[in-house]
Short mmCIF file of C-alpha atoms in Angstrom, two decimals:
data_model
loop_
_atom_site.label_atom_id
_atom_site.label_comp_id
_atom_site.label_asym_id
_atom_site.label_seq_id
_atom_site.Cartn_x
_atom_site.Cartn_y
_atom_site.Cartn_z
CA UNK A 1 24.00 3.89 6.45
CA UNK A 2 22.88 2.63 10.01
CA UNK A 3 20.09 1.72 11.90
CA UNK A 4 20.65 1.37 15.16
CA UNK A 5 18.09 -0.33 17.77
CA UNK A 6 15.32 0.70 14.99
CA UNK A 7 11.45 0.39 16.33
CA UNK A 8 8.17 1.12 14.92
CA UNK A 9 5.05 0.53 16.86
CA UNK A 10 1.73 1.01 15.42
CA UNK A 11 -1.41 1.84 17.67
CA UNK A 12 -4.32 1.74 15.82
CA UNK A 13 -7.66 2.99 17.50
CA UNK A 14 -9.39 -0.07 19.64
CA UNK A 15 -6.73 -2.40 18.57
CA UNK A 16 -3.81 -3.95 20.24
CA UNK A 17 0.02 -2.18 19.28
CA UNK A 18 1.37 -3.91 16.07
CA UNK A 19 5.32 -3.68 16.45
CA UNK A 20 6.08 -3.35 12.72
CA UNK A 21 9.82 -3.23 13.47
CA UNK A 22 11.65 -4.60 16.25
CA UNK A 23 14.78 -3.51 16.85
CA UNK A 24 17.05 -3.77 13.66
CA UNK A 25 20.84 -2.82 13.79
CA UNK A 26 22.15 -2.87 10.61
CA UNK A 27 25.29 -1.34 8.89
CA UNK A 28 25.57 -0.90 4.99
CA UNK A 29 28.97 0.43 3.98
CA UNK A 30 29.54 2.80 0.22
CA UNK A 31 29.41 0.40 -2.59
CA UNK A 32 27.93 -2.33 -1.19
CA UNK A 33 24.68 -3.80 -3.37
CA UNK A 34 22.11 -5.66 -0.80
CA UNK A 35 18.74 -7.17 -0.89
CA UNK A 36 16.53 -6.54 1.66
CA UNK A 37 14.14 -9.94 1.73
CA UNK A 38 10.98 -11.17 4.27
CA UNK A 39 7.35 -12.43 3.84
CA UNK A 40 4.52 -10.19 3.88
CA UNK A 41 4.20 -8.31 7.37
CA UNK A 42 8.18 -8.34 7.97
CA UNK A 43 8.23 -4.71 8.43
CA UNK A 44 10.65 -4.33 5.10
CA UNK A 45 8.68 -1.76 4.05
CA UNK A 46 8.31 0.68 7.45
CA UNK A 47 12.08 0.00 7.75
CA UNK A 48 12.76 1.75 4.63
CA UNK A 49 10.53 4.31 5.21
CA UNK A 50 12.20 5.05 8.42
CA UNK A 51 15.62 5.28 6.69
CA UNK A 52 14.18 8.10 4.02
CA UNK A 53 12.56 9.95 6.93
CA UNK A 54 9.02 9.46 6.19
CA UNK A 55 8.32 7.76 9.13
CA UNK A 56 9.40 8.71 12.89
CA UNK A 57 10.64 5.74 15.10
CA UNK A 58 9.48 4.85 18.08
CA UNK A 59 12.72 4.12 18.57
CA UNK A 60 16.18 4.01 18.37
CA UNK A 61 17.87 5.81 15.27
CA UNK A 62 18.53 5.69 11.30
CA UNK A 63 21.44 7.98 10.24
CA UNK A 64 22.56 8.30 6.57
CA UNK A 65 26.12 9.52 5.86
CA UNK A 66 26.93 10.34 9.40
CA UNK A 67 23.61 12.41 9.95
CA UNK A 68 19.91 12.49 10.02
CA UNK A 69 18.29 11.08 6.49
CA UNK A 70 16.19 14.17 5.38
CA UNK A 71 20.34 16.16 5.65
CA UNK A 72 21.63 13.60 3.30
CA UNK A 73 18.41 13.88 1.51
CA UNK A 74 18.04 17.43 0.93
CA UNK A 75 21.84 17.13 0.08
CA UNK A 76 21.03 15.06 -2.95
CA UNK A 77 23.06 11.77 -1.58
CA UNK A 78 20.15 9.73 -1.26
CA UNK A 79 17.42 9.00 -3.97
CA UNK A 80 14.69 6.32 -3.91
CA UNK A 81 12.16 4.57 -6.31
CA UNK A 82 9.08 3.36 -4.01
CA UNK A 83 5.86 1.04 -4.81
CA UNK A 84 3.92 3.98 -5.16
CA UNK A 85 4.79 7.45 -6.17
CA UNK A 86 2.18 9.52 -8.51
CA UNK A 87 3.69 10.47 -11.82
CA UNK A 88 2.27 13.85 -13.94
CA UNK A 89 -0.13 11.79 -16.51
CA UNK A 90 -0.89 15.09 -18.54
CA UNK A 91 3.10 15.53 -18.77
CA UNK A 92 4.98 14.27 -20.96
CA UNK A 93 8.35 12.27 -19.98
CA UNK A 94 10.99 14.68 -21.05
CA UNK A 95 9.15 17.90 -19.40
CA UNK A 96 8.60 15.49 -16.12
CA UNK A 97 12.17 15.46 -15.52
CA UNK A 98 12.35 18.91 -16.68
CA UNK A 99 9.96 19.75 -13.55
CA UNK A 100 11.61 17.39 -10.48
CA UNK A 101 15.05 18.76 -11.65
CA UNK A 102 14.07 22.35 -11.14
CA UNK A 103 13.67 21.28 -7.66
CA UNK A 104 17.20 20.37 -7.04
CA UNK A 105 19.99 22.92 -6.39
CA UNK A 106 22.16 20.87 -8.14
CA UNK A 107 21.28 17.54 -10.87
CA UNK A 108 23.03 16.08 -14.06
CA UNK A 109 22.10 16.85 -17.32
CA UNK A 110 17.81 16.02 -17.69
CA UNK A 111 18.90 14.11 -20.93
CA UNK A 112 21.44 12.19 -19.09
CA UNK A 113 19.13 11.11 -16.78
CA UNK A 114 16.60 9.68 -19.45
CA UNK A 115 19.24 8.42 -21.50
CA UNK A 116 20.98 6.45 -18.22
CA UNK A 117 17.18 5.25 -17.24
CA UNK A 118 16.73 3.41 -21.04
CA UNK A 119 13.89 5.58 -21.56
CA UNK A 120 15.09 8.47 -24.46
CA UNK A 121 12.87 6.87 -26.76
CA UNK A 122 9.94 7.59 -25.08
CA UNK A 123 11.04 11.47 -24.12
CA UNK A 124 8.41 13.14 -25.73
CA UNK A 125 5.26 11.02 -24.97
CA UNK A 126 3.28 11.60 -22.57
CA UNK A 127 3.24 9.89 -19.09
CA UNK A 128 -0.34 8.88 -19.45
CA UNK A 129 0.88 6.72 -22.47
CA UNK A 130 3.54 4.96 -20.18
CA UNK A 131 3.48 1.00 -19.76
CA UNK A 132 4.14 0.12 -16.41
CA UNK A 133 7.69 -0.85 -16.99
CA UNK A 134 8.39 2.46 -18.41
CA UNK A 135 6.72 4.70 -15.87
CA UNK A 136 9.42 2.81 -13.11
CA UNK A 137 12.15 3.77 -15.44
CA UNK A 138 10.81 7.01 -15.34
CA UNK A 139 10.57 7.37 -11.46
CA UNK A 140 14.09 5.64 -11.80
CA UNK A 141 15.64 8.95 -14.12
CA UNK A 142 13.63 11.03 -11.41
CA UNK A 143 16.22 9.24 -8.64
CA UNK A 144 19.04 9.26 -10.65
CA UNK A 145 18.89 13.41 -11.02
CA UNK A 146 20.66 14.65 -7.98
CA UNK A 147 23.33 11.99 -9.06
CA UNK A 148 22.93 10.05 -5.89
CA UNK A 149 25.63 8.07 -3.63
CA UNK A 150 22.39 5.70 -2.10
CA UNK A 151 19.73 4.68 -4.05
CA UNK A 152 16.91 2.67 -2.28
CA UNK A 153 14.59 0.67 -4.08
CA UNK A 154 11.35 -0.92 -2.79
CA UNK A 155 9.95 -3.26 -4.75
CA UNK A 156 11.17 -1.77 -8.06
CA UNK A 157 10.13 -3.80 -10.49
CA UNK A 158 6.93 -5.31 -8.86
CA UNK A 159 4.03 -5.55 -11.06
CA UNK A 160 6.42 -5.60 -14.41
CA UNK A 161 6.86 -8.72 -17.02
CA UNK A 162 9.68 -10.61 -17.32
CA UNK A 163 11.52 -8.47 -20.19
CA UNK A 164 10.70 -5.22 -18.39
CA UNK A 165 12.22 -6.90 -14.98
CA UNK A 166 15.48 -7.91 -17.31
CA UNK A 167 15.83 -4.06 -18.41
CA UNK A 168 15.44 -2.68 -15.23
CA UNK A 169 18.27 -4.89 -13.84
CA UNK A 170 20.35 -4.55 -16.95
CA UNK A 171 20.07 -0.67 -16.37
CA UNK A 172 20.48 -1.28 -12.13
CA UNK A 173 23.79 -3.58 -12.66
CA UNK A 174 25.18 -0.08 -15.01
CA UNK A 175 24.59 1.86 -11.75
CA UNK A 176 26.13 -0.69 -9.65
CA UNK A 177 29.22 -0.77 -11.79
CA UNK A 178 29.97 2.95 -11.41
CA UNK A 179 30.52 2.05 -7.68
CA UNK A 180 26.72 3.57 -6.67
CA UNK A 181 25.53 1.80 -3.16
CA UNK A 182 22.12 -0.32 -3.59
CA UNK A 183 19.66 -1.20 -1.05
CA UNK A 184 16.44 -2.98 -2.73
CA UNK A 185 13.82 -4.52 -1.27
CA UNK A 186 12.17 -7.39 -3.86
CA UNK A 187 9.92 -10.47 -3.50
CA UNK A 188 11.46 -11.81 -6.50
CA UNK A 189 14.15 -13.89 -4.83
CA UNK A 190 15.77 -14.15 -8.49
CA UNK A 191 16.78 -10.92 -8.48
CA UNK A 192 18.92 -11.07 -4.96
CA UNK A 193 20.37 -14.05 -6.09
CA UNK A 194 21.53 -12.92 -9.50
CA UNK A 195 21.83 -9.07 -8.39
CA UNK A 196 23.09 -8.94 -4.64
CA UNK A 197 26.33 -9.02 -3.00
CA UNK A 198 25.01 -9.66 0.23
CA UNK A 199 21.20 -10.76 1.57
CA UNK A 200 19.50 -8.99 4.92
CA UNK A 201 16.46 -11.15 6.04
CA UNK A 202 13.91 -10.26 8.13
CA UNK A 203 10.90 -11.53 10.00
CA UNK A 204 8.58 -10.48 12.59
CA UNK A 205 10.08 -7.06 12.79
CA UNK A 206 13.74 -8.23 13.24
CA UNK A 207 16.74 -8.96 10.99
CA UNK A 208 17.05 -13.05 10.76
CA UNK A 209 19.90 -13.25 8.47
CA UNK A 210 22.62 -11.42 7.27
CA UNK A 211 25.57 -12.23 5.12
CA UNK A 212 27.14 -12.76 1.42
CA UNK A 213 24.81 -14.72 -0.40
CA UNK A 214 26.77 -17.07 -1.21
CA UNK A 215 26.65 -18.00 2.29
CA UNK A 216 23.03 -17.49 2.91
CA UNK A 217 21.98 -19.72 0.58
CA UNK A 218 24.56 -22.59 1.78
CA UNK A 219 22.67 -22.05 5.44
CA UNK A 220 20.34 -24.47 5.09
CA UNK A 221 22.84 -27.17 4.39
CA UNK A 222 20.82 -29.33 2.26
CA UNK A 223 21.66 -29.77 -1.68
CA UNK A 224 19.25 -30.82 -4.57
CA UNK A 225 19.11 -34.11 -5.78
CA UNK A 226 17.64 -35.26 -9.40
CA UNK A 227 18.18 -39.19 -10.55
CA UNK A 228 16.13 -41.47 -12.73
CA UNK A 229 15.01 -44.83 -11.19
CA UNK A 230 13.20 -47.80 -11.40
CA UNK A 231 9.00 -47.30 -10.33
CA UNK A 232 9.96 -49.65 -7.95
CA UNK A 233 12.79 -48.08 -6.81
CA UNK A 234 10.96 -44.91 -5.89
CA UNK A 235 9.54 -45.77 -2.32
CA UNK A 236 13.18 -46.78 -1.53
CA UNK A 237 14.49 -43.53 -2.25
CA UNK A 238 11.80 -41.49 -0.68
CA UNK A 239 12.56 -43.38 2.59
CA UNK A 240 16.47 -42.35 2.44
CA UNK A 241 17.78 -40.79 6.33
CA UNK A 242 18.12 -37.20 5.74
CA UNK A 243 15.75 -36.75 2.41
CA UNK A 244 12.81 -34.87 2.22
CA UNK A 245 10.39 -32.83 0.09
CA UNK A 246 10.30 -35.69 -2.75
CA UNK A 247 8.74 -35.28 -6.07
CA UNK A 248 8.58 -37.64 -8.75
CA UNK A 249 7.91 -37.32 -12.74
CA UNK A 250 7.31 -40.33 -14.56
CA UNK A 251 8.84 -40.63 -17.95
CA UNK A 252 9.60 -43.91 -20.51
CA UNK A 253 13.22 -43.58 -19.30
CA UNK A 254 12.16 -44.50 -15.54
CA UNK A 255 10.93 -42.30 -12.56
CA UNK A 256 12.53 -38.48 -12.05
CA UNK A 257 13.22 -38.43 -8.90
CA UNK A 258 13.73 -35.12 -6.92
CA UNK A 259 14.97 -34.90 -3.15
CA UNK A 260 16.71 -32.47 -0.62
CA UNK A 261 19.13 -34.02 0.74
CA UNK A 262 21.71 -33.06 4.57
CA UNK A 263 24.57 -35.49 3.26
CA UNK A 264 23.88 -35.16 -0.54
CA UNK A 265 26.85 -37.05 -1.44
CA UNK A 266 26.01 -40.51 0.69
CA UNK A 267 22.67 -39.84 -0.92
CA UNK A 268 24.00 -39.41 -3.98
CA UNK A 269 26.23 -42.86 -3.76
CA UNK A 270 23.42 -45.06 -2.20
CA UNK A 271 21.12 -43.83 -5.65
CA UNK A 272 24.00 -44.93 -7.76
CA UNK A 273 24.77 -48.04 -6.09
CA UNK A 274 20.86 -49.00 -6.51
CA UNK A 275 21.16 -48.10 -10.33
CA UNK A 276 20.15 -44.77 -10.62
CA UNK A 277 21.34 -42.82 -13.43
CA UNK A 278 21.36 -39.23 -15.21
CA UNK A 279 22.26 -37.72 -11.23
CA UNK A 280 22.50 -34.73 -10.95
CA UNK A 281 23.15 -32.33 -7.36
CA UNK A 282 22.33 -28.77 -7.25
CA UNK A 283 23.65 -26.12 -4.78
CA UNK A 284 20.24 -24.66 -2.53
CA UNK A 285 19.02 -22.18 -3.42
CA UNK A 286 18.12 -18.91 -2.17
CA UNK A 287 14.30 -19.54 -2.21
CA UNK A 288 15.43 -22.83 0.25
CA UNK A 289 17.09 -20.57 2.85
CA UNK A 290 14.39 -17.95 2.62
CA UNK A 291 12.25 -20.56 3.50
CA UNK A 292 14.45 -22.17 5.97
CA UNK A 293 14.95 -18.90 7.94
CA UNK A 294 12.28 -16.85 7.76
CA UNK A 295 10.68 -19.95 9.78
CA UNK A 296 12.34 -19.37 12.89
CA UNK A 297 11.88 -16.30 14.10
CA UNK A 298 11.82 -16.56 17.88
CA UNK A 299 13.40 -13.77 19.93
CA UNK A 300 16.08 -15.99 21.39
CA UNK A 301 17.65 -17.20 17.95
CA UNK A 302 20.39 -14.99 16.65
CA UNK A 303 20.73 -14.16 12.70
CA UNK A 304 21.48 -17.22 10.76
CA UNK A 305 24.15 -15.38 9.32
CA UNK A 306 26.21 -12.45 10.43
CA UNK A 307 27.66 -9.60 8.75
CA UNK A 308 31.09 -10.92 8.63
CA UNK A 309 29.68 -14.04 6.71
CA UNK A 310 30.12 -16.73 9.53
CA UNK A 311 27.26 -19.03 9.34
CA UNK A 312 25.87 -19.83 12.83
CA UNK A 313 23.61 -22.32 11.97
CA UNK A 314 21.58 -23.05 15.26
CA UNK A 315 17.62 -23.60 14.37
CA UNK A 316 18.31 -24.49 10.55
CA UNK A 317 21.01 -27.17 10.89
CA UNK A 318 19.00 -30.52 10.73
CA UNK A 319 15.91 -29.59 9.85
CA UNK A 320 14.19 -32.38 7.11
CA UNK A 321 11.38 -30.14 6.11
CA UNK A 322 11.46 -25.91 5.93
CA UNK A 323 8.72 -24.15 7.67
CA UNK A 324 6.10 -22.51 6.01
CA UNK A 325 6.16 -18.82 5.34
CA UNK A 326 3.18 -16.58 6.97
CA UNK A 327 1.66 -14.26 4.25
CA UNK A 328 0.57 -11.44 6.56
CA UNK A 329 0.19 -8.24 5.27
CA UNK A 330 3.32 -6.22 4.47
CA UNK A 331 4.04 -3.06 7.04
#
């Protein structure tokens, strides 16, 4: 899969043009499981729809497989489950499948495809009956039909509780094992950290990070901090170089302390020294360098992290407090 100096600009009527995408190159190689993360209004969401073919660029150029995505489509290489996509209500979930794999020249087994989705107990009700867990696994036996090399998922699980989220990933990390390449798209940063190999960000249109993440997550270069103190102790602590984004609990044992720290382990010995106890240092997390990076998004900054995984810290490095992250509407 690449994209390759990928645009979108939207003119609406009376209205200034809204560059939903600006200019992405990106490369995802066969077996390769990646998140695709950004705020509201990244342009996440037109991206992928560029890749399937359902949108023209204005731009530059997507190619799947070595050609244009509706070949690899048509060819049955590439399946997708999307926010929205209607579903048959008066069908039921067996004869669904049934339908969408008439439509294909070639497909696995329909039975295999319910029974690989986790949703052969529910093969003869009908759709209308579906909780909204179950109607995604159903859209997700509808992908898996043409027995597909890509699957693309945008915001798969969105809108499902936390045990229907578990089985969809439970099912997803199945897929992934049988050497299937992923590209989702999620808001639920758990899911990229526990699921993905490797993390694309974007902002403003453009791709802000890129790497394993592993490495995307140690951007930020700030660890977590937890220690129990004196009351008294606590304005000390909070004034520590290099700490920021405090919060304390109180509790009969002393004060819970919790900092971000640049140099966690002088932090972590000046806390000790002044009688702290019960420390404990995390690793950031992924949340911290979404926040980190999707804050600084100016043209001239490269990715925070390239492809190859070398962290090029320039516009995180230093920073004592993350930016805030705009909640525009998502393109």
């Amino acid at each position: 899969m690449e994209l390759r100096d990928l645009t979108k600009t939207f003119t609406p009527r009376a209205a200034n043009p809204i560059r939903a995408v600006a200019g992405i190159d990106l490369t995802i190689r066969p077996g390769e499981i990646v998140a695709l993360l950004g705020p509201n209004g990244a342009g996440k969401t037109t991206a992928i729809d560029m890749l399937l073919g359902l949108q023209e660029p204005t731009s530059g150029s997507a190619r799947l497989f070595g050609g244009p995505p509706p070949d690899a489509i048509n060819a049955g290489r590439v399946a997708a489950v999307l926010q929205t996509g209607g579903l048959l209500r008066d069908l039921r979930v067996r004869e669904t499948v049934q339908l969408i794999a008439s439509t294909f020249p070639t497909h696995i087994p329909v039975d295999e495809a319910i029974e690989r989705a986790g949703i052969a107990y529910a093969a003869k009700r009908p759709v209308s009956k579906l909780s909204g867990g179950e109607q995604q696994r159903l859209r997700f036996a509808l992908a898996l039909l043409p027995d597909p090399d890509l699957l693309v998922l945008d915001e798969p699980t969105a809108g499902l509780d936390v045990t229907a989220r578990r089985a969809f990933w439970a099912t997803m990390r199945d897929e992934a094992a049988g050497g299937r390449t992923i590209l989702f798209a999620t808001h639920y940063l758990e899911e990229a950290e526990q699921f993905a190999q490797r993390v694309v960000m974007m902002a403003d249109g453009r791709v802000v990070a890129d790497g394993p993440t592993a490495e995307i997550r140690a951007v930020t270069g700030v660890r977590r901090i937890s220690v129990t103190l004196s009351p008294d102790d606590v304005p000390w602590a909070s004034a520590l170089p290099g700490t920021s984004q405090h919060t304390s609990d109180p509790s009969t044992a002393g004060v819970r302390l919790s900092l971000t720290a640049a140099d966690s382990d002088a932090t972590a010995l000046a806390l000790l020294e002044r009688g702290g106890s019960a420390l404990e240092i995390d690793s950031p997390s992924l949340e911290d360098a979404f926040v980190a990076i999707t804050g600084r998004t100016d043209e001239t900054q490269p990715p925070a992290v390239v492809s190859e995984g070398r962290a090029a810290r320039a516009g995180v490095e230093g920073q004592t407090q993350p930016p805030a992250v705009g909640n525009e509407k998502e393109n």
